[in-house]
Amino acid sequence: MEENTLAVQYSYDSSENLYPRRVLVTGGAGFIGSNFVHHWCNAYPEDRIVVLDALTYAGNRQNLATLEDREQFKFVEGNICDRTLIDKLLEEEAIDTIAHFAAESHVDRSILGPDAFIQTNVVGTLTLLEAFRHYWNQHQQPDHYRFLHVSTDEVYGSLGPEDPPFTETTPYTPNSPYSASKAGSDHLVRAYYHTYNLPTIITNCSNNYGPYHYPEKLIPLMCINILLGKPLPIYGDGQNVRDWLYVLDHCRALDVVIHRGKPGETYNIGGNNEVTNLDLVKMLCRFMDELASHHLPVKPSMDLITFVKDRPGHDRRYAINSSKLKTQLGWAPLVTVEEGLRQTVGWYLTHRHWWEPLLSEEYQAYYRQVYA
Ligand code: NAD
Ligand code: TYD
């Protein structure tokens, strides 16, 4: 799969672009944010990209290393709760678009300690909204300004086996501190459109996978543990279902939403790939055995599968209906789950230098807490 070709193929046609955008990307050093920045810089080299990231445990400047020399790229280390900094960045950089990814994003960490989730996901989003509202008003409310809020399907809660997939009108029923904090931020973003006319758009996406995914999440954790010959911990009976989307397909959807989406709207984004956790892990084992046959401490990797105590409040099933995005804005995912997972397994195999330094003492302490 040639990433750059796919990126260009599914981006907004730049001939429709009236002028280069000036985009503030919050959380741009994290997993999806950094993939988005790479996508955007490839597709729109004339646009200004300013990344604002607090570099928490999940933020990694290495993810952006190949962009650091570009004239139109700037990295700023800072917190989305810092109003003074945001006011200054909006003015100095003449920002017209905010792509808001910054968040505490891991359900298991939210169960261990919800405070940071409320602070960043709710208070941080409010701070950004307030700053953008004042800035937009001061500039006479230009039509083309956008505030894109990147959210999750987890706000909709859990589905039964026969339930239809989530649509944009499914009521919110978040079940974890993480999804509750994202739901709170979604409500604020919505309210800023209805109350102040601020041109906000919300996207709710299913589980992403791909390069630069921090080791604590299911897919990277399993890839890394296979390579290290460590147990593959599956929560409960392994029959929980997630809908998986390749991260660049998500980025292309956000691209289309920024350029063509309607302020005040919500768009669901999903891959239409419902898989149980157990089947997914088996697939990863199979790909790793094929790709790394001589380098694995334990083979077949499936021998490492271990069922562990379930996550509290573990949502049983997510599935998402993205027909609104497809029919109204013309997006469709390009990467099949088979192709995307194989490529991702290959990435973790060849990027040991990226993930090994992340397995720090702090990470090991977190790991013991969750899996002890
Ligand atoms: P991530 O944890 O990999 O990255 C989050 C980034 O935000 C990190 O770089 C971190 O340093 C930064 N950050 C955290 N707190 C900050 C703060 N207070 N100020 C500035 N920066 C801060 O997360 P991700 O998986 O890339 O998710 C990005 C967004 O997409 C999140 O809002 C998440 O809710 C949403 N989302 C994720 C998925 C998924 O499958 N990962 C699916 C749907 C939606
Ligand atoms: P995760 O990657 O944490 O995403 P989310 O909780 O946001 O969906 O987990 C994906 C699924 O994998 C979820 O059902 C929980 C499960 N899981 C395990 O079974 N074992 C693990 O070690 C992890 C991290 C997740």
Coordinates of C-alpha atoms and ligand atoms in Angstrom, one line a residue:
M1 CA 0.0 0.0 0.0
E2 CA 1.4 3.4 -1.0
E3 CA 0.4 5.8 1.7
N4 CA 1.0 9.0 -0.1
T5 CA -1.0 8.0 -3.2
L6 CA -3.9 7.1 -1.1
A7 CA -3.7 10.3 0.9
V8 CA -3.9 12.4 -2.3
Q9 CA -6.6 10.4 -3.9
Y10 CA -9.0 10.9 -1.0
S11 CA -8.3 14.5 -0.1
Y12 CA -10.4 17.4 -0.9
D13 CA -9.7 18.7 -4.4
S14 CA -7.2 21.6 -3.8
S15 CA -8.6 23.5 -6.8
E16 CA -11.7 24.1 -4.7
N17 CA -9.5 25.6 -2.0
L18 CA -9.8 29.4 -2.2
Y19 CA -6.7 30.0 -0.1
P20 CA -4.3 28.0 2.1
R21 CA -5.7 27.2 5.5
R22 CA -3.9 27.9 8.7
V23 CA -4.6 25.0 11.0
L24 CA -4.0 24.6 14.7
V25 CA -3.8 20.9 15.5
T26 CA -4.1 20.1 19.2
G27 CA -2.7 16.8 20.3
G28 CA -0.8 16.6 17.0
A29 CA 2.1 14.5 18.6
G30 CA -0.3 11.7 19.6
F31 CA -1.4 8.7 17.5
I32 CA -4.2 10.1 15.3
G33 CA -3.1 13.7 15.5
S34 CA 0.4 12.9 14.1
N35 CA -1.1 10.8 11.3
F36 CA -3.4 13.7 10.5
V37 CA -0.5 16.1 10.4
H38 CA 1.4 13.9 8.0
H39 CA -1.6 13.5 5.8
W40 CA -2.3 17.2 5.8
C41 CA 1.3 18.2 5.0
N42 CA 1.4 15.7 2.1
A43 CA -2.0 16.8 0.7
Y44 CA -1.7 20.6 1.2
P45 CA 1.9 21.6 1.4
E46 CA 1.0 25.2 1.1
D47 CA -1.1 25.2 4.3
R48 CA 0.3 26.3 7.7
I49 CA 0.2 23.6 10.4
V50 CA 0.8 24.6 14.0
V51 CA 0.8 21.7 16.5
L52 CA 0.0 22.4 20.1
D53 CA 0.8 19.4 22.3
A54 CA 1.5 19.1 26.1
L55 CA 3.7 16.0 25.4
T56 CA 2.0 13.9 28.1
Y57 CA 3.1 10.2 28.3
A58 CA 1.1 9.6 25.0
G59 CA 2.7 12.5 23.1
N60 CA 5.9 11.9 21.1
R61 CA 7.7 14.5 19.1
Q62 CA 9.5 11.7 17.2
N63 CA 6.2 11.1 15.4
L64 CA 6.6 14.4 13.7
A65 CA 10.4 14.3 13.3
T66 CA 10.4 14.2 9.5
L67 CA 8.3 17.4 9.3
E68 CA 10.3 19.6 11.7
D69 CA 12.3 21.3 8.9
R70 CA 9.4 22.3 6.8
E71 CA 8.8 26.0 6.7
Q72 CA 5.0 25.7 7.0
F73 CA 5.2 23.5 10.1
K74 CA 5.6 24.6 13.7
F75 CA 5.5 22.7 17.0
V76 CA 4.5 24.3 20.2
E77 CA 4.8 22.5 23.5
G78 CA 1.8 23.6 25.7
N79 CA -1.5 22.8 27.3
I80 CA -4.9 23.3 25.9
C81 CA -6.0 24.6 29.3
D82 CA -3.6 27.5 29.0
R83 CA -5.9 30.3 27.7
T84 CA -3.2 32.9 27.5
L85 CA -1.1 30.7 25.2
I86 CA -4.0 29.8 23.0
D87 CA -5.1 33.5 22.6
K88 CA -1.5 34.3 21.6
L89 CA -1.2 31.4 19.1
L90 CA -4.5 32.1 17.4
E91 CA -3.5 35.8 16.8
E92 CA 0.2 35.3 16.0
E93 CA -0.5 32.4 13.6
A94 CA -3.7 33.9 12.1
I95 CA -5.4 30.5 12.6
D96 CA -8.6 29.8 10.7
T97 CA -9.1 26.2 11.6
I98 CA -8.8 24.2 14.8
A99 CA -8.5 20.4 14.5
H100 CA -8.9 19.3 18.1
F101 CA -7.4 15.9 18.9
A102 CA -5.8 16.6 22.3
A103 CA -7.3 14.3 25.0
E104 CA -6.6 11.7 27.6
S105 CA -7.6 8.8 25.5
H106 CA -7.2 5.4 27.3
V107 CA -10.2 3.8 29.0
D108 CA -8.1 1.7 31.4
R109 CA -6.3 4.8 32.6
S110 CA -9.6 6.6 33.1
I111 CA -10.7 3.8 35.4
L112 CA -7.5 4.2 37.4
G113 CA -7.9 8.0 37.7
P114 CA -10.6 10.1 36.0
D115 CA -9.4 13.5 37.1
A116 CA -7.0 14.2 34.2
F117 CA -9.8 13.2 31.8
I118 CA -12.1 15.8 33.1
Q119 CA -9.4 18.4 33.1
T120 CA -8.1 17.9 29.6
N121 CA -11.2 16.6 27.8
V122 CA -13.8 18.9 29.3
V123 CA -12.0 21.9 30.8
G124 CA -9.4 21.9 28.0
T125 CA -12.1 21.8 25.3
L126 CA -14.0 24.6 27.0
T127 CA -10.9 26.7 27.1
L128 CA -10.3 26.2 23.4
L129 CA -13.9 27.0 22.6
E130 CA -13.9 30.2 24.6
A131 CA -10.6 31.3 23.0
F132 CA -11.8 30.5 19.5
R133 CA -15.2 32.3 20.1
H134 CA -13.5 35.5 21.2
Y135 CA -11.0 35.4 18.3
W136 CA -13.7 34.6 15.7
N137 CA -15.8 37.5 17.0
Q138 CA -12.9 39.9 16.9
H139 CA -12.3 39.0 13.3
Q140 CA -16.0 39.6 12.3
Q141 CA -17.0 36.0 12.2
P142 CA -15.5 34.8 8.9
D143 CA -17.5 32.1 7.2
H144 CA -14.7 29.7 6.5
Y145 CA -13.4 29.4 10.1
R146 CA -13.8 25.9 11.5
F147 CA -13.6 24.2 14.9
L148 CA -13.4 20.4 14.3
H149 CA -13.9 18.4 17.4
V150 CA -12.5 14.8 17.0
S151 CA -14.6 12.5 19.2
T152 CA -15.4 8.8 19.6
D153 CA -18.2 6.3 19.1
E154 CA -17.8 5.3 22.7
V155 CA -20.1 8.2 23.7
Y156 CA -23.1 6.2 22.4
G157 CA -22.5 3.4 24.9
S158 CA -22.8 -0.3 24.3
L159 CA -24.8 -2.3 21.7
G160 CA -26.5 -5.7 22.0
P161 CA -25.7 -8.3 19.3
E162 CA -28.7 -7.5 17.2
D163 CA -28.9 -3.8 17.7
P164 CA -28.4 -1.5 14.6
P165 CA -25.1 0.4 14.5
F166 CA -24.9 3.9 16.1
T167 CA -26.2 6.8 14.0
E168 CA -25.7 10.5 14.6
T169 CA -29.0 10.6 16.5
T170 CA -28.3 7.7 18.8
P171 CA -28.7 9.0 22.4
Y172 CA -25.5 9.4 24.4
T173 CA -25.0 6.7 27.1
P174 CA -21.3 6.8 28.0
N175 CA -20.2 4.0 30.4
S176 CA -16.5 4.8 31.3
P177 CA -15.0 8.0 32.7
Y178 CA -13.2 8.4 29.4
S179 CA -16.4 8.2 27.3
A180 CA -18.2 10.4 29.8
S181 CA -15.6 13.1 29.5
K182 CA -15.7 12.9 25.7
A183 CA -19.5 13.1 25.9
G184 CA -19.2 16.2 28.1
S185 CA -16.9 17.9 25.6
D186 CA -19.2 17.0 22.6
H187 CA -22.1 18.6 24.4
L188 CA -20.1 21.8 24.9
V189 CA -19.0 21.9 21.3
R190 CA -22.6 21.4 20.2
A191 CA -23.8 24.2 22.6
Y192 CA -21.3 26.6 21.2
Y193 CA -22.8 26.3 17.7
H194 CA -26.4 26.6 18.9
T195 CA -25.7 29.4 21.4
Y196 CA -23.0 31.5 19.7
N197 CA -23.1 30.3 16.0
L198 CA -19.5 29.2 16.3
P199 CA -18.7 27.1 13.2
T200 CA -18.1 23.8 15.1
I201 CA -18.3 20.3 13.7
I202 CA -18.2 17.1 15.7
T203 CA -17.0 13.7 14.4
N204 CA -17.5 10.4 16.2
C205 CA -15.2 7.7 15.0
S206 CA -14.7 4.0 15.8
N207 CA -11.4 2.3 17.0
N208 CA -8.4 3.4 14.9
Y209 CA -5.2 1.4 14.3
G210 CA -2.0 2.0 12.4
P211 CA 1.5 3.5 12.9
Y212 CA 2.5 5.6 16.0
H213 CA -0.2 4.0 18.2
Y214 CA 1.0 4.1 21.8
P215 CA 1.8 0.6 23.3
E216 CA -1.0 0.6 25.9
K217 CA -3.8 0.1 23.3
L218 CA -5.0 -3.4 22.2
I219 CA -3.3 -3.7 18.8
P220 CA 0.2 -2.2 19.5
L221 CA 0.2 -4.0 22.9
M222 CA -0.4 -7.4 21.2
C223 CA 2.1 -6.7 18.4
I224 CA 4.8 -5.8 21.0
N225 CA 4.1 -8.6 23.4
I226 CA 4.3 -11.1 20.5
L227 CA 7.7 -9.7 19.6
L228 CA 8.8 -9.9 23.2
G229 CA 7.3 -13.4 23.8
K230 CA 5.0 -12.0 26.6
P231 CA 1.4 -13.2 27.4
L232 CA -1.3 -11.6 25.2
P233 CA -3.9 -10.5 27.8
I234 CA -7.5 -10.7 26.6
Y235 CA -10.1 -9.2 28.8
G236 CA -13.1 -11.4 29.8
D237 CA -14.2 -13.9 27.2
G238 CA -12.7 -12.0 24.2
Q239 CA -16.1 -11.7 22.6
N240 CA -16.4 -7.9 22.9
V241 CA -16.8 -6.4 19.4
R242 CA -15.1 -3.3 18.0
D243 CA -15.3 -1.7 14.6
W244 CA -11.8 -1.0 13.3
L245 CA -10.7 1.8 11.0
Y246 CA -7.2 2.3 9.5
V247 CA -6.0 5.7 10.9
L248 CA -5.3 7.3 7.5
D249 CA -8.9 6.5 6.4
H250 CA -10.0 8.5 9.5
C251 CA -7.6 11.3 8.6
R252 CA -9.1 11.5 5.1
A253 CA -12.6 11.6 6.6
L254 CA -11.5 14.6 8.8
D255 CA -10.0 16.3 5.7
V256 CA -13.3 16.0 3.9
V257 CA -15.3 17.2 6.9
I258 CA -13.1 20.3 7.4
H259 CA -13.4 21.2 3.7
R260 CA -17.0 20.2 3.0
G261 CA -18.7 19.6 6.3
K262 CA -21.5 21.8 7.5
P263 CA -21.1 23.8 10.8
G264 CA -23.4 22.5 13.6
E265 CA -23.4 18.9 12.1
T266 CA -22.1 15.7 13.5
Y267 CA -20.6 13.0 11.3
N268 CA -20.0 9.4 12.3
I269 CA -16.9 7.7 10.9
G270 CA -16.4 3.9 10.9
G271 CA -14.8 1.1 9.0
N272 CA -17.7 -1.3 8.8
N273 CA -15.3 -3.9 10.2
E274 CA -16.8 -5.5 13.3
V275 CA -14.4 -8.0 14.8
T276 CA -14.3 -9.7 18.3
N277 CA -11.2 -9.1 20.3
L278 CA -10.3 -12.7 20.2
D279 CA -10.5 -13.0 16.4
L280 CA -8.6 -9.8 16.0
V281 CA -5.7 -11.0 18.2
K282 CA -5.6 -14.3 16.4
M283 CA -5.3 -12.4 13.1
L284 CA -2.4 -10.4 14.5
C285 CA -0.7 -13.6 15.6
R286 CA -1.1 -15.1 12.2
F287 CA 0.3 -12.1 10.4
M288 CA 3.2 -11.8 12.9
D289 CA 4.0 -15.5 12.4
E290 CA 4.1 -15.0 8.7
L291 CA 6.1 -11.8 8.7
A292 CA 8.6 -12.6 11.4
S293 CA 8.9 -16.3 11.4
H294 CA 12.6 -16.5 12.5
H295 CA 12.5 -13.7 15.1
L296 CA 9.7 -14.7 17.5
P297 CA 10.6 -16.0 21.0
V298 CA 7.4 -18.1 21.1
K299 CA 5.8 -19.6 18.0
P300 CA 3.0 -20.0 17.1
S301 CA 2.2 -16.7 18.8
M302 CA -1.3 -17.9 19.5
D303 CA 0.2 -20.0 22.4
L304 CA 0.7 -16.6 24.2
I305 CA -3.1 -15.8 24.3
T306 CA -4.2 -15.5 28.0
F307 CA -7.6 -14.6 29.3
V308 CA -7.5 -12.1 32.1
K309 CA -10.0 -10.4 34.5
D310 CA -12.4 -8.3 32.5
R311 CA -12.3 -4.4 32.4
P312 CA -14.9 -2.9 34.7
G313 CA -17.9 -1.6 32.8
H314 CA -16.5 -3.1 29.6
D315 CA -18.7 -2.1 26.6
R316 CA -19.8 -5.2 24.8
R317 CA -20.1 -4.0 21.2
Y318 CA -19.6 -0.9 19.1
A319 CA -20.7 -0.5 15.5
I320 CA -21.1 2.6 13.5
N321 CA -23.2 3.7 10.6
S322 CA -21.3 6.3 8.5
S323 CA -23.7 6.6 5.6
K324 CA -24.3 10.3 6.3
L325 CA -20.6 11.0 5.7
K326 CA -20.6 8.8 2.7
T327 CA -23.7 10.1 1.0
Q328 CA -23.4 13.8 1.9
L329 CA -19.6 14.3 1.7
G330 CA -18.4 11.5 -0.5
W331 CA -16.0 9.7 1.8
A332 CA -15.4 5.9 1.9
P333 CA -12.6 3.9 3.7
L334 CA -10.0 2.7 1.3
V335 CA -8.0 0.2 3.4
T336 CA -9.4 -3.3 4.2
V337 CA -8.9 -4.6 7.7
E338 CA -6.8 -7.4 6.4
E339 CA -4.5 -5.1 4.4
G340 CA -4.3 -2.5 7.2
L341 CA -3.6 -4.9 10.0
R342 CA -0.9 -6.7 8.0
Q343 CA 0.7 -3.3 7.3
T344 CA 0.5 -2.3 11.0
V345 CA 2.0 -5.6 12.2
G346 CA 4.9 -4.9 9.7
W347 CA 5.3 -1.4 11.1
Y348 CA 5.7 -2.6 14.7
L349 CA 8.1 -5.3 13.4
T350 CA 10.3 -2.7 11.7
H351 CA 9.9 0.1 14.3
R352 CA 11.4 -1.4 17.5
H353 CA 13.5 1.8 17.8
W354 CA 10.2 3.7 18.1
W355 CA 8.4 1.6 20.7
E356 CA 11.2 0.2 22.8
P357 CA 12.0 3.6 24.5
L358 CA 8.3 3.9 25.4
L359 CA 8.4 0.8 27.6
S360 CA 9.7 3.0 30.4
E361 CA 9.6 2.3 34.2
E362 CA 6.5 4.5 34.3
Y363 CA 4.8 2.3 31.6
Q364 CA 5.8 -0.9 33.4
A365 CA 4.2 0.4 36.6
Y366 CA 1.0 1.2 34.7
Y367 CA 1.2 -2.3 33.1
R368 CA 1.5 -4.0 36.5
Q369 CA -1.4 -2.0 37.9
V370 CA -3.8 -3.1 35.1
Y371 CA -2.6 -6.6 34.5
A372 CA -1.3 -7.8 37.9
Ligands
NAD1 P1 -3.4 9.9 22.0 O1 -3.5 9.6 23.5 O2 -2.5 9.0 21.2 O3 -2.9 11.4 21.8 C1 -3.4 12.4 22.6 C2 -2.4 13.6 22.4 O4 -2.9 14.7 23.1 C3 -1.0 13.3 22.9 O5 0.0 13.8 22.0 C4 -0.9 14.2 24.2 O6 0.4 14.6 24.6 C5 -1.9 15.3 23.9 N1 -2.5 15.9 25.1 C6 -3.1 15.3 26.1 N2 -3.5 16.2 27.0 C7 -3.2 17.4 26.5 C8 -3.4 18.8 27.0 N3 -4.0 19.0 28.1 N4 -2.9 19.8 26.2 C9 -2.3 19.5 25.0 N5 -2.1 18.3 24.5 C10 -2.5 17.3 25.3 O7 -4.9 9.9 21.5 P2 -5.4 9.4 20.0 O8 -5.7 8.0 20.0 O9 -4.5 10.0 19.0 O10 -6.8 10.2 20.0 C11 -6.9 11.5 19.5 C12 -8.3 12.0 19.6 O11 -9.2 11.1 18.8 C13 -8.9 12.0 21.0 O12 -9.7 13.1 21.2 C14 -9.7 10.7 21.1 O13 -10.8 10.8 22.0 C15 -10.2 10.6 19.6 N6 -10.5 9.3 19.1 C16 -9.6 8.3 19.3 C17 -9.9 7.0 18.7 C18 -8.9 5.9 18.8 O14 -9.2 4.7 18.4 N7 -7.6 6.1 19.2 C19 -11.1 6.8 18.1 C20 -12.0 7.8 18.0 C21 -11.7 9.1 18.5
TYD2 P1 -8.6 -0.4 23.5 O1 -7.5 -0.5 22.5 O2 -8.2 0.0 24.9 O3 -9.7 0.6 22.9 P2 -11.2 0.9 23.5 O4 -11.3 0.4 24.9 O5 -11.2 2.4 23.4 O6 -12.2 0.2 22.6 O7 -9.3 -1.8 23.6 C1 -9.9 -2.4 22.5 C2 -10.7 -3.6 23.0 O8 -9.7 -4.6 23.4 C3 -11.6 -3.4 24.2 O9 -12.7 -4.2 24.0 C4 -10.7 -3.9 25.4 C5 -9.9 -5.0 24.8 N1 -8.5 -5.1 25.4 C6 -8.1 -6.4 25.8 O10 -8.9 -7.4 25.7 N2 -6.9 -6.5 26.4 C7 -6.0 -5.5 26.5 O11 -4.9 -5.6 27.1 C8 -6.5 -4.2 26.0 C9 -5.6 -3.0 26.2 C10 -7.7 -4.1 25.5

